[in-house]
Coordinates of C-alpha atoms in Angstrom, one line a residue:
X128 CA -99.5 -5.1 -4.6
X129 CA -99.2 -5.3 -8.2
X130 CA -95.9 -6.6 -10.0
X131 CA -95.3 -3.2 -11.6
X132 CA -95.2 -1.3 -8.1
X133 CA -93.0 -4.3 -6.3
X134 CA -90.7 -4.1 -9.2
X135 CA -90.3 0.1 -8.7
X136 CA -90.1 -0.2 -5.0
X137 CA -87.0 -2.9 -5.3
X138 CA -85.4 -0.9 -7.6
X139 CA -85.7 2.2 -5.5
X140 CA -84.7 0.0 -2.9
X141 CA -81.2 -1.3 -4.6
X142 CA -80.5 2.1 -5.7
X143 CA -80.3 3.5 -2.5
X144 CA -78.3 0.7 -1.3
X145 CA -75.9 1.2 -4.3
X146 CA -75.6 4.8 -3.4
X147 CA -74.7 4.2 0.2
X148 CA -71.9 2.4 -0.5
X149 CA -70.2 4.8 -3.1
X150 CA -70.6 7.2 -0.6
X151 CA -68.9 5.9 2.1
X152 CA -66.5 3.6 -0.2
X153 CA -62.8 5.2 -0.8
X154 CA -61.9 6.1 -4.5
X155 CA -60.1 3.4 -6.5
X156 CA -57.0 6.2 -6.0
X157 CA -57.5 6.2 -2.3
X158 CA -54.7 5.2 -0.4
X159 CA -55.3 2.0 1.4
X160 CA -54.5 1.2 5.4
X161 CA -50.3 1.7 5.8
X162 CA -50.0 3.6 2.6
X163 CA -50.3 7.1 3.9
X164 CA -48.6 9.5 1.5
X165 CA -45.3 9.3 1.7
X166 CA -44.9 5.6 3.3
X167 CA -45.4 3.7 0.0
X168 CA -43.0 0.9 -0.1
X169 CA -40.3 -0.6 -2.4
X170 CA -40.8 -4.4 -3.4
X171 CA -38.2 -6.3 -4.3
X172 CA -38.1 -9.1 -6.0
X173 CA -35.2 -11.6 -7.4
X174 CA -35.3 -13.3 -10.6
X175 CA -32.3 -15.4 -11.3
X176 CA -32.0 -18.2 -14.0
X177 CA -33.6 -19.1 -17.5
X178 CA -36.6 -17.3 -18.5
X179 CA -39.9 -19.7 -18.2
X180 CA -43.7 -19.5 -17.3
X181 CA -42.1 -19.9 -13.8
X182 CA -40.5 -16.6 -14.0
X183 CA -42.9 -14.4 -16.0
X184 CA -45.4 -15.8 -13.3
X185 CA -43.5 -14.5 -10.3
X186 CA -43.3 -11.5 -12.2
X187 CA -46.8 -11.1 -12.6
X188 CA -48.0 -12.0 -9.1
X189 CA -44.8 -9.4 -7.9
X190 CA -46.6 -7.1 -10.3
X191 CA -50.3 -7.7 -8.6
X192 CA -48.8 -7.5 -5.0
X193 CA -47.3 -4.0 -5.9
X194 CA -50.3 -2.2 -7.4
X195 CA -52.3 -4.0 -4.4
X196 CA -49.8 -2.1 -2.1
X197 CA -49.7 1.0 -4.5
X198 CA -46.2 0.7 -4.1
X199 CA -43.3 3.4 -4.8
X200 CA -41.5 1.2 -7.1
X201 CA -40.7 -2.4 -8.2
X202 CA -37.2 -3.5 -8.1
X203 CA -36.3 -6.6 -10.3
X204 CA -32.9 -7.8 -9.1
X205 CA -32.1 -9.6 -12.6
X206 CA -29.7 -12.2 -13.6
X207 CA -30.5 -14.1 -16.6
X208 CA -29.0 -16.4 -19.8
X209 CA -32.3 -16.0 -21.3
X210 CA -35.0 -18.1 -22.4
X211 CA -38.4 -18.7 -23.9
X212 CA -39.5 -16.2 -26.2
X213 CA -43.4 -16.2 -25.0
X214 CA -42.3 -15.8 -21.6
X215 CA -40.5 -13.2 -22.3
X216 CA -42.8 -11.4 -23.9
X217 CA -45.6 -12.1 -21.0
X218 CA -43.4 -10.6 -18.7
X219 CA -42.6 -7.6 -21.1
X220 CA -46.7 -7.3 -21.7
X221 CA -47.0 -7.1 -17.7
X222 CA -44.3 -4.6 -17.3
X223 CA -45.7 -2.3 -19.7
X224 CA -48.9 -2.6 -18.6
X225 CA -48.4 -2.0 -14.7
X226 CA -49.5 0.5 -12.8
X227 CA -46.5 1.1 -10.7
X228 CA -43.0 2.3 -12.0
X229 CA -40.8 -1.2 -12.9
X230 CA -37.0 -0.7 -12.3
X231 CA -34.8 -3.6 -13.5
X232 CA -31.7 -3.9 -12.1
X233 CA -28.5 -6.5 -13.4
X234 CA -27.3 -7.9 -10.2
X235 CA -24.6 -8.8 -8.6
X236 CA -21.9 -8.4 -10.0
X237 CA -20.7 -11.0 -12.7
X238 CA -24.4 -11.2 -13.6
X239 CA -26.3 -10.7 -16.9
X240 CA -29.1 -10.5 -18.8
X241 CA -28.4 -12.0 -22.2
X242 CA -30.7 -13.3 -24.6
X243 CA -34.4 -12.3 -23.8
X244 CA -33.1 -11.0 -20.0
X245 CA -32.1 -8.0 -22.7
X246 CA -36.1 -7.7 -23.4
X247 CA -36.8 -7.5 -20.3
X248 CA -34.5 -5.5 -18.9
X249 CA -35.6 -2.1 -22.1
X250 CA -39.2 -2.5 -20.8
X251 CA -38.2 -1.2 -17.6
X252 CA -38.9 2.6 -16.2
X253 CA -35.7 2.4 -15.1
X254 CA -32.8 0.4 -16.0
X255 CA -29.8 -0.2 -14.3
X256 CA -26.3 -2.4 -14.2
X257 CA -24.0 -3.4 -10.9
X258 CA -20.2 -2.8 -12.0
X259 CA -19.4 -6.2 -13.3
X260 CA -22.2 -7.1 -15.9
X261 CA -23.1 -7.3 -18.7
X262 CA -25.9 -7.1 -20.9
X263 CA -26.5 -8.4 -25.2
X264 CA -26.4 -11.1 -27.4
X265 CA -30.8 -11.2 -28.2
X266 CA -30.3 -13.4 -31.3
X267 CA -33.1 -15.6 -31.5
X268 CA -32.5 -19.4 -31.4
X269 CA -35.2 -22.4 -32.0
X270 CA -35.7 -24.7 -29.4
X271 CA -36.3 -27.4 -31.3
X272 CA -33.1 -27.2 -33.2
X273 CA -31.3 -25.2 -35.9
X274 CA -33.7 -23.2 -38.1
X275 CA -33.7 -22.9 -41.9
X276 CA -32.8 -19.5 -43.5
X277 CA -36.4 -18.6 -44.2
X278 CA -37.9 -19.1 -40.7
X279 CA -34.3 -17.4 -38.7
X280 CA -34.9 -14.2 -40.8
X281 CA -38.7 -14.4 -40.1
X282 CA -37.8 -15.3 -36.0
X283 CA -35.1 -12.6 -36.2
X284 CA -37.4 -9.8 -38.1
X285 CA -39.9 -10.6 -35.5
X286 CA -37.6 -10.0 -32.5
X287 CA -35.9 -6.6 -34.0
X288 CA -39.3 -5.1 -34.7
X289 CA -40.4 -6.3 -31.0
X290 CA -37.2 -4.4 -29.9
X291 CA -37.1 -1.8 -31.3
X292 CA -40.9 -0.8 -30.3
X293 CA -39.6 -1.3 -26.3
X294 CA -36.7 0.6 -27.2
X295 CA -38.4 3.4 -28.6
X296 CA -41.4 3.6 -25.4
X297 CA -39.0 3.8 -23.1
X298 CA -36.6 6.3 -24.7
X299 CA -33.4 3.7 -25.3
X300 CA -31.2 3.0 -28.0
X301 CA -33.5 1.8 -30.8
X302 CA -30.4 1.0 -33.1
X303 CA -28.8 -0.9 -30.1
X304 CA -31.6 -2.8 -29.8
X305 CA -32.0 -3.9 -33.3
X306 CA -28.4 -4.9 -33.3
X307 CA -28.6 -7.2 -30.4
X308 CA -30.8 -9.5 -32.0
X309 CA -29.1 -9.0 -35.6
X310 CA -25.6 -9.4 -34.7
X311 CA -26.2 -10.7 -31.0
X312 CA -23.8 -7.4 -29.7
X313 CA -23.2 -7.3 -25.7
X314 CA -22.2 -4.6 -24.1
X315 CA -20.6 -4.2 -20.5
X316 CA -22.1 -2.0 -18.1
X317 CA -20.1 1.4 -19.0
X318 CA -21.0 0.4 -22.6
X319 CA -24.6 0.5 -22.0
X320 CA -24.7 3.3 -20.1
X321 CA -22.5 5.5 -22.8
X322 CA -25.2 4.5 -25.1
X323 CA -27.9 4.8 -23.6
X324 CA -29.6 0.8 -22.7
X325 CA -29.5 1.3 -19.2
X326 CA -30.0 4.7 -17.2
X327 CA -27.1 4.4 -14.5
X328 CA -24.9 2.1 -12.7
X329 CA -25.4 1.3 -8.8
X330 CA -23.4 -0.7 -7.0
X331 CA -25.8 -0.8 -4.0
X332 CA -29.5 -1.5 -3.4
X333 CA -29.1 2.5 -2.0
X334 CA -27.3 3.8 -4.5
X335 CA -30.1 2.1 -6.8
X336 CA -33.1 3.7 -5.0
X337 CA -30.7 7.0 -4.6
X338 CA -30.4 7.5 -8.3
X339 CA -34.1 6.2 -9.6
X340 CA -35.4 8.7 -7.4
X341 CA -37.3 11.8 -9.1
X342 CA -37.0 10.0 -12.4
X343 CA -39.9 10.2 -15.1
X344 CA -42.0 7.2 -15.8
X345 CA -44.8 6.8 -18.3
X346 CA -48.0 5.0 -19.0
X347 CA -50.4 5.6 -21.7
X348 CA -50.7 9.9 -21.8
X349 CA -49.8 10.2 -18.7
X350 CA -46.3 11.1 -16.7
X351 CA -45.1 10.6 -13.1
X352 CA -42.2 10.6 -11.1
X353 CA -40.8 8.3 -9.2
X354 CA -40.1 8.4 -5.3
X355 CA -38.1 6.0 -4.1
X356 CA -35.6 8.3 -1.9
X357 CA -36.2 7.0 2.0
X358 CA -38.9 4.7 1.7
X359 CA -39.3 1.4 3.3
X360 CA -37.7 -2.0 1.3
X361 CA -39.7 -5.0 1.5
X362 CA -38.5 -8.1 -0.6
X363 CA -41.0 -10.5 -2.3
X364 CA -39.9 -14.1 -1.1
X365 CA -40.7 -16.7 -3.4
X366 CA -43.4 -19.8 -2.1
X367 CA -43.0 -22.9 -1.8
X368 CA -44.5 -23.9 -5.2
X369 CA -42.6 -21.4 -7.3
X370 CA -38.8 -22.8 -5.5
X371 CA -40.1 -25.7 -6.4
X372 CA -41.0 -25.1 -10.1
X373 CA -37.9 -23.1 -9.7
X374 CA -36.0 -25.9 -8.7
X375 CA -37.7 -28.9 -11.5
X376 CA -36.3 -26.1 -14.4
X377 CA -33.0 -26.2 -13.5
X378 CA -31.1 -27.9 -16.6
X379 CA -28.9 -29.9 -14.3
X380 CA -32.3 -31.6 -12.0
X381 CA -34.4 -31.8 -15.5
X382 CA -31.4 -33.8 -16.5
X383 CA -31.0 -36.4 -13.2
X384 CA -35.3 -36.4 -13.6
X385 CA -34.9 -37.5 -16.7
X386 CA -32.3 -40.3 -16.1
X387 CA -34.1 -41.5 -13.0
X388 CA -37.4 -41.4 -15.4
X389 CA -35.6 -43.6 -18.2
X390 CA -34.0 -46.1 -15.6
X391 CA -37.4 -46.2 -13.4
X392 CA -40.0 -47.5 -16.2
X393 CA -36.5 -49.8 -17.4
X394 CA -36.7 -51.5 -14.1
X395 CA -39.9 -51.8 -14.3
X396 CA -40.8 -53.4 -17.3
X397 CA -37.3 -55.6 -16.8
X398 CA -39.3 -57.0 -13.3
X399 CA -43.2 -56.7 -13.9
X400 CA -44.9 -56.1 -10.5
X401 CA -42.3 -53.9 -9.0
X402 CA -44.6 -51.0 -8.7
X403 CA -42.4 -48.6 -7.4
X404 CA -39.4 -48.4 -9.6
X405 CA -42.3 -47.9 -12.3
X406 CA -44.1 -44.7 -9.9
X407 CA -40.8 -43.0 -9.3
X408 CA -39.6 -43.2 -13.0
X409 CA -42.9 -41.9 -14.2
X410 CA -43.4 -39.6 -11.7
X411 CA -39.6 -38.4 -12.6
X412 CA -40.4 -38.4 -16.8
X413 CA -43.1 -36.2 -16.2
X414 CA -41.5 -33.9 -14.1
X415 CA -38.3 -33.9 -16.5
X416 CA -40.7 -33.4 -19.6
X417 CA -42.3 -30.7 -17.9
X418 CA -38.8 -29.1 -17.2
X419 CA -37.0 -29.5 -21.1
X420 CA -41.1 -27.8 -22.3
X421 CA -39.0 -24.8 -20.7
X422 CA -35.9 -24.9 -22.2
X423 CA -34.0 -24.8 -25.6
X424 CA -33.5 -28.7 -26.0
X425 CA -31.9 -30.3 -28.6
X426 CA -34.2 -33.3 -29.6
X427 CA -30.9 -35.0 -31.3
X428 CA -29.6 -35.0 -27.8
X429 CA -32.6 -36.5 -25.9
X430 CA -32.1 -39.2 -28.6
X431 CA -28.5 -40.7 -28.2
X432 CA -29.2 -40.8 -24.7
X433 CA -32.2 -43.0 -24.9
X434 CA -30.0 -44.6 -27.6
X435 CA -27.0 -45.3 -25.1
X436 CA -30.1 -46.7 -22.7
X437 CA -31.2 -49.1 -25.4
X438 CA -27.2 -50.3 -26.0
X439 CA -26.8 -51.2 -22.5
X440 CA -29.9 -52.8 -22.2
X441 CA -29.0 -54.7 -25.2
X442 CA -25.4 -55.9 -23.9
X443 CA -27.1 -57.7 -21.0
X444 CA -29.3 -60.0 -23.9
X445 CA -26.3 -60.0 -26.7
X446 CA -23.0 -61.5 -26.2
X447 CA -21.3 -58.6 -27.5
X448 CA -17.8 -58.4 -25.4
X449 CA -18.3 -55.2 -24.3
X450 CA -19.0 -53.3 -27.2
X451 CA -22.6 -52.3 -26.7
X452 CA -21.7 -51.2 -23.4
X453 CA -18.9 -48.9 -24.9
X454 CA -21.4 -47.5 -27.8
X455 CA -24.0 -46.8 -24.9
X456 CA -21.2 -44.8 -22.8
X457 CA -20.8 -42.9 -25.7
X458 CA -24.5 -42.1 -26.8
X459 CA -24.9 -40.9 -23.5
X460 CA -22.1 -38.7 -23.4
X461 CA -22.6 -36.9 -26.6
X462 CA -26.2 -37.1 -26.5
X463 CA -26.0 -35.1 -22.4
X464 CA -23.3 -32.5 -24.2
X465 CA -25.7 -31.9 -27.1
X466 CA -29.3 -32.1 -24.5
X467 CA -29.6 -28.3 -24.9
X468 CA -29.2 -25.3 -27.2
X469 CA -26.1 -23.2 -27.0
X470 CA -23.5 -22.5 -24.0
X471 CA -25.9 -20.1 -21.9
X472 CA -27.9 -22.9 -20.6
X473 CA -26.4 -26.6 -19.8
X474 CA -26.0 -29.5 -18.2
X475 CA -22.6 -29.1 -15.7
X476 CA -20.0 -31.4 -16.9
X477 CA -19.7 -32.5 -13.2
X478 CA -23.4 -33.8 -13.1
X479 CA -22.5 -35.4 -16.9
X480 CA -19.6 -37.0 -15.8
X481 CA -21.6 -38.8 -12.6
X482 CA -24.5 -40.1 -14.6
X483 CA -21.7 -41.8 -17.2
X484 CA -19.9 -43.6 -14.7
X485 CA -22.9 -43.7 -12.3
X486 CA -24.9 -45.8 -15.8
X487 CA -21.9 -47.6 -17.3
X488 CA -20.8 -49.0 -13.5
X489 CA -24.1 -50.1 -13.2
X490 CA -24.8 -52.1 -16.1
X491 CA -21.3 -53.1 -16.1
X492 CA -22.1 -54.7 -13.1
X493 CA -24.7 -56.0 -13.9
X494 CA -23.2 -57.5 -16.9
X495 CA -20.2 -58.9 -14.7
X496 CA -23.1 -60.8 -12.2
X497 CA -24.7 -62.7 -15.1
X498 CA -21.0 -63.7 -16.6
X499 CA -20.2 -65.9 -13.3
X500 CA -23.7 -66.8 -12.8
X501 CA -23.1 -68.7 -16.2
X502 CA -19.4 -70.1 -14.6
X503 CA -21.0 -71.7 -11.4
X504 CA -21.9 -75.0 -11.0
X505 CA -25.9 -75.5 -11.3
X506 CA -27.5 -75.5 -7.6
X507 CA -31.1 -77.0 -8.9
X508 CA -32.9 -79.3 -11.0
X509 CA -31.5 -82.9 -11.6
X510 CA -28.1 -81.8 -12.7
X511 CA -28.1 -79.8 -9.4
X512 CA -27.5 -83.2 -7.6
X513 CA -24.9 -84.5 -8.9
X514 CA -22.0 -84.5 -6.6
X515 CA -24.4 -84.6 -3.8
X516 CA -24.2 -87.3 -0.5
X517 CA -26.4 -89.5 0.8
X518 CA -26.7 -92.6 2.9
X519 CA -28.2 -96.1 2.1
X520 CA -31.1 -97.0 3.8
X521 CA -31.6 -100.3 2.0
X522 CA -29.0 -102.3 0.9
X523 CA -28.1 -101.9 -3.0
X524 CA -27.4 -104.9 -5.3
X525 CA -27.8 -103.7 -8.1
X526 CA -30.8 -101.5 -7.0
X527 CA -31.9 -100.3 -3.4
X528 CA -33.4 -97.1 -1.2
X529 CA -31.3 -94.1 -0.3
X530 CA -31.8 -90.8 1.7
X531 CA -30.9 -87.7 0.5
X532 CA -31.5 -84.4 1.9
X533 CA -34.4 -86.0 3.8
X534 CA -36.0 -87.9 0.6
X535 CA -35.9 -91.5 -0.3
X536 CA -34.8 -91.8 -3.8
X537 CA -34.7 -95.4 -5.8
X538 CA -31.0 -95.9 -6.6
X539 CA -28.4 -97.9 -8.5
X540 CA -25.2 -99.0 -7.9
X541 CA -23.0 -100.7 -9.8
X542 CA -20.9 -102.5 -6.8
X543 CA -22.9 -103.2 -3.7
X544 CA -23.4 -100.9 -1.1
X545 CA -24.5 -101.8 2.4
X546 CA -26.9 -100.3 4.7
X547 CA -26.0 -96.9 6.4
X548 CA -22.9 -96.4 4.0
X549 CA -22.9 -92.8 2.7
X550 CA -23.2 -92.7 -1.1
X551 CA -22.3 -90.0 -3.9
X552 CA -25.1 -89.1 -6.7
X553 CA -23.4 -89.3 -10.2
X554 CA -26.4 -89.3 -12.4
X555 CA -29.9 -88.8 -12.2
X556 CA -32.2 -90.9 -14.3
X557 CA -36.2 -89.5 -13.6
X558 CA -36.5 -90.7 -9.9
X559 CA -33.9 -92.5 -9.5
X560 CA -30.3 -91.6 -8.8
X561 CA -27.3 -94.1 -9.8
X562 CA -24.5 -93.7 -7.3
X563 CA -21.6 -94.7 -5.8
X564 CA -19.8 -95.5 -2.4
X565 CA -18.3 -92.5 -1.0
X566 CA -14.7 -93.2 -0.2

């Protein structure tokens, strides 16, 4: 068989194969296994604290498992200070993007969504407010410290044009919008729904589902409506790896990590051959710098407190009287007030407080150990013996044997001493001891 006529007959061959399965495969539009029409479910999913590639990934994958499920809705349950800017604007990307209505809702009440929470929450199909929150305040800050007046107005631009183009897709206050980031307005939930941010207010996850129902939502040309009236609620539980990412970009546990770090690698190069004070510190930095890559840290900050570190390592070298140790308590108290950026996202006072007293009784201790072990009287070496007894195993005029502690020494006297009296050490000279009679 010729190469021309195999080739033909695979291709014939692959082509019916390829045919086969279109035929008996369902449409991409084809409702999957427990998704008959009128059964598609609500996901729920919670996002509560700063905004970070931890979040905008839950979003994501919640986004994923939705259009997998071909799902009725997606309801965000948000609570937020804000955050990073690029997270934001992942998460803002995805929501726009998905295939399945998006309904943020500010939850419970005494929550928010400040900074870029108020992003996140215009992007939405459908945005709602419990009674009791509030939403605003989108004024960019730097991370990295206070910006010059060239690069805010450039940061600040940049977030009002990003604004106002969410605003406008969704039909929301464009002007708003524009103003939360100029002027960093906030509004309370009967605010934003008398102009027009959010949609409604719901005060239950059933009034939420109530009201959203029959709504319009919008993607690219085309325009739906949303069902959400009856259908079955299943909430997205975050894994074990995203609590835990969760957990490390907390401000308060990026602080402690950080602490532990500093004081781990300390130990460790204080008492080469440790090993583990040196694996949990490192271990701990990394984990802490991994944490502060996620939120709005003030570098100056980061600095005193490695500062107040270096002070009380200091007063433990230099005779200082105490006041290295009060300079390092307070480095490390400014420096854990002024860690991050603004008041939506801190370290608690509480946790402050504890590390102060935790580090200064510490080193204070410390400090207080090496002061008496100056005032006792040496144990060792040659002036370590003096004072000590012995017994005469020869007899001594002017010179003899005598046992002490188990060892024959050579030793003077300078009165005789017989054998078998016991003997007092008041100088040593090489190997020999001059002594007395005891008593």
């Amino acid at each position: 068989m010729s190469a021309a006529v195999r080739t033909a007959l695979l291709r014939t061959v692959l082509g019916t194969t390829l045919a086969a399965v279109l035929a008996f495969a369902p449409p991409a539009s084809a409702k999957g296994p427990g998704t008959a029409p009128g059964s598609e479910p609500v996901l729920v999913i919670r996002l509560d604290g700063a905004v970070t590639p931890v979040m905008a990934e839950a979003l994501d994958r919640a986004i994923e498992r939705a259009e997998a499920r071909q799902a009725a809705a997606l309801v965000v349950e948000l609570d937020t200070p804000g955050g990073l800017e690029s997270s934001m604007r992942d998460m803002v990307k995805d929501m726009l993007a998905a295939e399945v209505p998006v309904i943020v809702w500010i939850t419970p009440s005494g929550a928010r969504a400040a900074s870029a929470g108020v992003f996140i929450t215009i992007a939405a199909d459908v945005a709602a407010m419990a009674p009791g929150t509030n939403i605003g305040a989108a004024t960019p800050v730097n991370m990295q410290g206070p910006m010059d007046s060239t690069l805010s107005r450039k940061a600040t631009n940049d977030a009002s044009a990003f604004a106002r183009t969410v605003a406008r897709q969704r039909g929301r206050n464009v002007a708003w919008a524009e103003d939360a980031v100029r002027h960093a307005v906030a509004a309370s939930e009967t605010e934003a729904l008398e102009l027009r941010i959010v949609d409604f207010v719901a005060g239950s996850q059933a009034q939420l589902l109530e009201r959203a129902d029959g709504r319009a939502w919008t993607r690219g040309e085309t325009t739906r409506t949303i069902h959400t009236r009856g259908r079955p609620i299943e909430r997205i539980e975050a894994g074990f790896r995203q609590k835990l990412l969760s957990r490390i970009a907390d401000p308060n546990v990026a602080y402690i990590l950080m602490m532990i770090g500093f004081y781990g690698i300390l130990f460790e190069l204080q008492n080469p051959g440790a090993i583990l004070p040196g694996i949990v510190g490192g271990i701990a930095l990394i984990l802490a710098f991994f944490a502060l890559s996620t939120l709005p840290v003030n570098f100056a900050g980061v600095a005193l407190i490695v500062l107040g570190i270096v002070f009380f390592v200091a007063e433990l070298k230099v005779t200082s009287h105490g006041m290295l140790a009060a300079g390092g308590i307070l480095a490390l108290l400014l420096g854990s007030l002024m860690l991050f950026h603004g008041d939506a996202i801190r370290v608690s006072y509480s946790v402050i407080a504890a590390a102060t007293l935790v580090t200064a009784a510490f080193f204070l201790v410390v400090i207080a150990a090496g002061v008496r072990s100056q005032r006792r009287p040496v144990q060792s070496g040659p002036a370590g013996m003096v004072g000590t007894t012995g017994r005469a195993v020869e007899r001594i005029d002017p010179s003899g044997r005598v046992d002490i502690a188990g060892v024959y020494w050579n030793a003077r006297s300078a009165t005789p001493v017989e054998i078998g009296v016991e003997v007092e050490v008041i100088r040593v000279d090489g190997l020999s001891v001059d002594v007395r009679p005891r008593g």
